[in-house]
Tab-separated table of C-alpha atoms in Angstrom:
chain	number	residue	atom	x	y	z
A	250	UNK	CA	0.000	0.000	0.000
A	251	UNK	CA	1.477	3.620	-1.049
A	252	UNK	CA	2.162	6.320	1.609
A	253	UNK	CA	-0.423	8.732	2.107
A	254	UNK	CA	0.378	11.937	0.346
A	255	UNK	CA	3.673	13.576	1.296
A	256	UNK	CA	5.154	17.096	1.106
A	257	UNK	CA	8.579	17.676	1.451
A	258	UNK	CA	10.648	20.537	1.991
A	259	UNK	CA	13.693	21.796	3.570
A	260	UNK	CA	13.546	24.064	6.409
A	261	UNK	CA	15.336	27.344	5.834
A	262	UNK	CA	17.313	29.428	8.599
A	263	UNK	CA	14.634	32.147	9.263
A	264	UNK	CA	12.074	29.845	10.493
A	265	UNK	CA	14.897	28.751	13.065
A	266	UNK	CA	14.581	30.086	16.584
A	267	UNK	CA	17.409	31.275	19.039
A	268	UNK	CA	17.188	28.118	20.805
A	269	UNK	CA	18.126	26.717	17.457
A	270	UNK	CA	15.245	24.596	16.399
A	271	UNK	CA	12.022	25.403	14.296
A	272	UNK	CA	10.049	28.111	15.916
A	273	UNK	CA	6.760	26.761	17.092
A	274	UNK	CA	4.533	28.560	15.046
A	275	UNK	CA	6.309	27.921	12.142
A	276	UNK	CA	4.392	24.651	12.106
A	277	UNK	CA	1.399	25.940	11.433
A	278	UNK	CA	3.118	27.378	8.214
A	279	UNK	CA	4.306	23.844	7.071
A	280	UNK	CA	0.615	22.228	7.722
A	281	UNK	CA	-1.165	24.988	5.716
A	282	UNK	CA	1.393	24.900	2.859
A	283	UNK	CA	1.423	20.488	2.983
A	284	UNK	CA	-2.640	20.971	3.312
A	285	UNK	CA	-2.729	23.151	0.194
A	286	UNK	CA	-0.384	21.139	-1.841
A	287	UNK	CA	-2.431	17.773	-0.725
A	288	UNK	CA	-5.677	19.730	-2.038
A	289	UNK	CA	-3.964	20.269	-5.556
A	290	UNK	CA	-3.130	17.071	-6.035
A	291	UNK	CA	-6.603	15.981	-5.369
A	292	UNK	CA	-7.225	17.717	-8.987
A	293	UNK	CA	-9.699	20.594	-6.317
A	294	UNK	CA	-7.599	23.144	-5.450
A	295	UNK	CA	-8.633	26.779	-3.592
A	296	UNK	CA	-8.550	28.682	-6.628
A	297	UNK	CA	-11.397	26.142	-8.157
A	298	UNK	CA	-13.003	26.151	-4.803
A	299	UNK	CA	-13.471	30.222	-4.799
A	300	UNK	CA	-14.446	29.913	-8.711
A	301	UNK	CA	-16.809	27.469	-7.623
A	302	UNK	CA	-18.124	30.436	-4.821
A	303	UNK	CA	-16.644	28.075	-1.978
A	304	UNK	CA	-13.811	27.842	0.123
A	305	UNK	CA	-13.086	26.527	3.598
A	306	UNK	CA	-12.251	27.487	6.606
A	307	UNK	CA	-9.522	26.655	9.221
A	308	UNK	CA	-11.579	26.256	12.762
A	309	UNK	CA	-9.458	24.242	14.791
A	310	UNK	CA	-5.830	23.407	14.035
A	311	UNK	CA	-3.714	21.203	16.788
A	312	UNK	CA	-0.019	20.365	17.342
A	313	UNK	CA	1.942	17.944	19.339
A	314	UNK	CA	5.420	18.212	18.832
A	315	UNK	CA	7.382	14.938	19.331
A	316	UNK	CA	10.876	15.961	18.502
A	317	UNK	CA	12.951	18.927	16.942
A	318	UNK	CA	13.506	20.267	13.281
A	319	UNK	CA	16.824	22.081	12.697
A	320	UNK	CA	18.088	24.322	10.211
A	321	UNK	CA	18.587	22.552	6.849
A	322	UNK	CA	17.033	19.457	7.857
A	323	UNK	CA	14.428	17.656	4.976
A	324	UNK	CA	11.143	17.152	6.391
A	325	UNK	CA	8.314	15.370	5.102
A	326	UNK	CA	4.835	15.761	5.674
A	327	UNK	CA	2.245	13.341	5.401
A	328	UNK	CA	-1.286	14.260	4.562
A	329	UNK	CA	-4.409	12.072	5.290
A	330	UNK	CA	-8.000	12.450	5.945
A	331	UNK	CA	-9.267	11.677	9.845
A	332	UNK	CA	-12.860	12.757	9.558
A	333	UNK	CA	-15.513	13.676	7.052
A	334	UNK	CA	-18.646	15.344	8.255
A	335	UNK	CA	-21.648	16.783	7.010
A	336	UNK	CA	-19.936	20.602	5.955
A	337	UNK	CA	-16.759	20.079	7.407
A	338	UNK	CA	-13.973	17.481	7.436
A	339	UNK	CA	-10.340	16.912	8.787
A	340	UNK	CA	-7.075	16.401	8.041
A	341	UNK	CA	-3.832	14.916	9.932
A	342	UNK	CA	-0.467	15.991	9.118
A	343	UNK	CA	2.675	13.978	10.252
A	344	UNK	CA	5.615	15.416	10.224
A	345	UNK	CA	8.150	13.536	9.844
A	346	UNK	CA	12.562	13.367	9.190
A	347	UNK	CA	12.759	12.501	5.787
A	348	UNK	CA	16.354	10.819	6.040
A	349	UNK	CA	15.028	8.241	9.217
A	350	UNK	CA	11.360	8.841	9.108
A	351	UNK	CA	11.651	9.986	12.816
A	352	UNK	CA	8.459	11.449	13.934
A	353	UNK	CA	8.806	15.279	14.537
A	354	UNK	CA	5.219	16.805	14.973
A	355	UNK	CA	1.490	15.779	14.200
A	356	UNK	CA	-1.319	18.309	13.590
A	357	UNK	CA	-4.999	17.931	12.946
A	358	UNK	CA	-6.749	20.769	11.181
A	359	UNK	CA	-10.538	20.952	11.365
A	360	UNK	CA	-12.362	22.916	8.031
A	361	UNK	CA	-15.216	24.036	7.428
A	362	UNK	CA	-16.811	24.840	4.096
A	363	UNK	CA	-18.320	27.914	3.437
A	364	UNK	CA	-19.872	29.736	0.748
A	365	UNK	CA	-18.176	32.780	-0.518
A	366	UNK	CA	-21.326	34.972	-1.167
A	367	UNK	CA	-23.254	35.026	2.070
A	368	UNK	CA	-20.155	33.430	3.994
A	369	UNK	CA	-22.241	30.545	5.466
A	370	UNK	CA	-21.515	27.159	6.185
A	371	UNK	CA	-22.528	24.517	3.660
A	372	UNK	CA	-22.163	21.099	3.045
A	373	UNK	CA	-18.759	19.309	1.692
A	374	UNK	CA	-19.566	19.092	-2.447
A	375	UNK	CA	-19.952	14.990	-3.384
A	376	UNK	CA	-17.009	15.325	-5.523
A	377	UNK	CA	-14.695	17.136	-2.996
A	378	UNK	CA	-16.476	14.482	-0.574
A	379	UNK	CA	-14.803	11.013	-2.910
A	380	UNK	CA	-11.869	13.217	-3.745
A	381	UNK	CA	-11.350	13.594	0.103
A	382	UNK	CA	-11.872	9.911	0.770
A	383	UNK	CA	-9.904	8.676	-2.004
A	384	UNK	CA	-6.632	11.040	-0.666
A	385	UNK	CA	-3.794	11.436	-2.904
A	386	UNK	CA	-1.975	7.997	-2.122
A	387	UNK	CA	1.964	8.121	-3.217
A	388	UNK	CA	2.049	11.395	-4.533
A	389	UNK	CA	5.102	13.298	-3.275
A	390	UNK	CA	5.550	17.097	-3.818
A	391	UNK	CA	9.404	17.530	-3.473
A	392	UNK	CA	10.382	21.176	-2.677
A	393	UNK	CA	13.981	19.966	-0.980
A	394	UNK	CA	15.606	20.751	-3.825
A	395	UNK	CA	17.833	17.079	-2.466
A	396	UNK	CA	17.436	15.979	-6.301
């Protein structure tokens, strides 16, 4: 069976605190850019959503760190589906070492779709619905630049 969907990405020196280490919020950076890379590769991504008059909103977004990122180290982050709801659904985001596959952080974000025009909550589309379920199994989006 393929691994679930996986961004990966080297972290740079300015999301590095003085401690050394990825800043906490930087996290939420790497979730929201893994989340909207897993969403393109579903073939649905924000700018068909908003043509569409949706979009979706972040609501609830979690992190439990495990262990520590460092400057220059490749990270990868894999996306997968936890929950699907009525008009909103979630996703889980492990982040991971990409040399050893040692865990580093895992965050849950909770969306909600809306409607752009009234802003109102409204149910998940049936397509984005089986595109959601059906995840983006062994797709990798490399930004490393490791080759």
């Amino acid at each position: 069976m393929p691994e679930p969907f996986c961004f990966r990405f080297r972290v740079r020196y300015n999301e590095c605190d003085a401690q050394q280490v990825v800043f906490n919020a930087r996290y939420g950076d790497y979730v929201d850019i893994a989340m909207t890379e897993f969403m393109r590769a579903l073939g649905r991504d924000y700018k068909q959503l908003l043509a569409a008059g949706l979009d979706n909103q972040v609501v609830k977004l979690t992190t439990e760190w495990q262990s520590p990122a460092r400057f220059d180290d490749v990270l990868d982050v894999f996306v997968s589906l936890q929950q699907l709801g009525n008009t909103s659904f979630t996703l889980q985001a492990d982040i991971r070492h990409a040399d050893d596959g040692s865990p580093v952080a895992r965050s849950q974000a909770v969306y909600v779709m809306m409607t752009t025009e009234p802003f109102e909550k409204t149910p998940v589309p049936d397509d984005l619905r089986a595109l959601l379920q059906a995840g983006a199994p062994g797709v990798v989006i490399d930004q490393s630049g490791r080759g």
